[in-house]
Amino acid sequence: MVGSILPLALEDITLRRAGKVILGPLSWVLDGAGITVVMGPNGSGKTSFLRAMHGLERVNAGRIAWAAPLEAVRARQAFVFQTPILMRRSVVDCIAYPLRLDGVARKTARARAAEAAAKVGLGAMLEQPAQVLSGGEKQKLALARALVRGPELLFLDEPCANLDGRATREIEAILRDAREGGTRIVMSTHDHGQARRLADDILFLYNGRLVETGPKAVLLETPTTPEMTAFINGELLP
Amino acid sequence: MNDIWQGLAQALRLVLGLDADLIEISGLSLQVSLGATLIASVIGLPLGAWLAINRFRARRVVIAVLNALMGLPPVVVGLFVYVLLSRSGPFGVLGLLFTPTAMVIAQVIIITPIIASIAHQAIRDLWADYHDLLISLNTSRAQRIRTLLWDGRRALMTASLAGFGRAIGEVGAIMIVGGNIDHVTRVLTTAIALETGKGEFGLALALGFVLISLAVLVNLAVHFLSRTERSGRW
Ligand SMILES: Nc1ncnc2c1ncn2[C@@H]1O[C@H](COP(=O)(O)OP(=O)(O)OP(=O)(O)O)[C@@H](O)[C@H]1O
Ligand SMILES: [Mg+2]
């Protein structure tokens, strides 16, 4: 067993797409425990930022340095996409899939998947095709699948967009559990309430730049930049 | 029109009377075409999947060649296989010419591009859906291919069935490499060609109806078998 894959150091990373800079240059260190919430208006680069850390986007400049070899890094993190990607399988088989990849026997994998499904409230629909679930159920399924390997680091891209209060509450409870269990979480949202409820730290992106970052209490109460102040006050940013 | 009714009646007589020759050539038809479909699927399905998920320089060329091969005239394939297998050819020592094996070889060459090409399209679409997830889950290349083949199995079955349809109705290539030898390499299509040539339209039509029925039956059987595996919405 290798030590922690964290800290993760981003050094002046820049993403250029279609001829323009969509993220960066940006430097940040991801370390410690808890939940970091990435905030910012639409198009500010939240998705790109999370995907770049997870290795789904190639950076055009800068460095991404992990504390462990890449193989361990890839195997010990998970990602929940803004729109869930579900396989054409039953709920239980969707959740069992990452375990099957690790070579866990079918029976064991399905038993563990059933447990994970029960934890997110999908215990009664194990054999349903994943594609017929409601939006909230799909998000929970994606979350259960992301957690089933017990990742050290979990990225979530707006996991509660389009969900009602109850589904949001359930997902937030699962995330708190995961945090208690020692999973380091980085998630994006533009729901201020969610940031207040869940965040330990907040990171604010605007136009692809990291504008402010720090502990929730400090940042939400006493923002220092005009962009963050306006965003928190609910003003519509240009 | 009269010929058609007579053909139908004769087909019924042959089938109901369990005509020995009919059973033999139908059996060989199925054996050759199913064998060719099986082999072509084993080659074509993973090839299609592999082409769908790998980006390499010659990829477009390979796909273009594959599409071109789909339209390959069977007679040309037959001729090609004939030359390779004839006594003076490079594989002449194997003594395969005018055997069912030679017919399977020719049909494999004809239908592998079809199966690979249809599989490629289906898997490419599925890969577009699954791409980010499979990358995120840190899958190996082999795991990706296996996953896509499994989750795309319905579309792949259709690809194989398209190949089978082409094979069972094919006559040009197997006529050349099989020789339409009675009790050895005669199959439904070559028998139809022979009887038509002799002016025996009734018998030719009867064999034609049997051929169509067999093709439909195989398709139904495959669909039925895949339906029994509890089906979801996909
Ligand atoms: N592949 C790409 N090609 C061109 N532009 C891109 C590409 N990917 C992202 N962008 C642009 O980069 C910017 C940031 O996109 P991103 O999806 O990261 O924003 P976001 O903060 O997640 O937005 P939202 O809140 O709407 O989800 C957007 O303006 C987007 O149009
Ligand atoms: Mg986004």
PDB file of C-alpha atoms in Angstrom, chain A residues 4 12 14 45 51-52 57 71 74 76 78 87 89 91 95 109 111-112 116 130 138 148 163 186 193 235 238:
ATOM      1  CA  SER A   4      -1.765   8.994   0.631  1.00  0.00           C
ATOM      2  CA  ASP A  12       0.108  27.364 -12.914  1.00  0.00           C
ATOM      3  CA  THR A  14      -3.773  26.409 -17.917  1.00  0.00           C
ATOM      4  CA  GLY A  45     -14.560  26.776 -15.231  1.00  0.00           C
ATOM      5  CA  ARG A  51     -11.921  17.254 -14.733  1.00  0.00           C
ATOM      6  CA  ALA A  52      -8.368  18.531 -15.054  1.00  0.00           C
ATOM      7  CA  GLU A  57      -8.673  17.015 -19.356  1.00  0.00           C
ATOM      8  CA  GLU A  71      -1.242   4.199 -11.077  1.00  0.00           C
ATOM      9  CA  ARG A  74      -5.842   6.818 -10.856  1.00  0.00           C
ATOM     10  CA  ARG A  76      -7.921   5.780  -5.620  1.00  0.00           C
ATOM     11  CA  ALA A  78     -13.602   8.735  -8.228  1.00  0.00           C
ATOM     12  CA  MET A  87     -24.289   1.852 -18.055  1.00  0.00           C
ATOM     13  CA  ARG A  89     -27.167  -2.572 -16.772  1.00  0.00           C
ATOM     14  CA  VAL A  91     -28.735  -0.816 -10.665  1.00  0.00           C
ATOM     15  CA  ILE A  95     -22.576  -0.314  -8.758  1.00  0.00           C
ATOM     16  CA  ALA A 109     -19.230  -7.717  -5.909  1.00  0.00           C
ATOM     17  CA  ALA A 111     -23.420  -8.334  -2.468  1.00  0.00           C
ATOM     18  CA  ARG A 112     -21.230  -5.324  -1.735  1.00  0.00           C
ATOM     19  CA  ALA A 116     -23.898   0.326  -1.196  1.00  0.00           C
ATOM     20  CA  ALA A 130     -30.379   1.985 -14.441  1.00  0.00           C
ATOM     21  CA  LYS A 138     -29.568   8.322 -11.032  1.00  0.00           C
ATOM     22  CA  VAL A 148     -18.051   1.541  -3.657  1.00  0.00           C
ATOM     23  CA  LEU A 163     -32.763  17.746  -7.465  1.00  0.00           C
ATOM     24  CA  VAL A 186     -14.012  18.316  -3.845  1.00  0.00           C
ATOM     25  CA  GLY A 193     -27.072  27.063   0.731  1.00  0.00           C
ATOM     26  CA  GLU A 235     -25.987  39.832  -7.477  1.00  0.00           C
ATOM     27  CA  PRO A 238     -21.533  40.293 -15.728  1.00  0.00           C
TER      28      PRO A 238
END
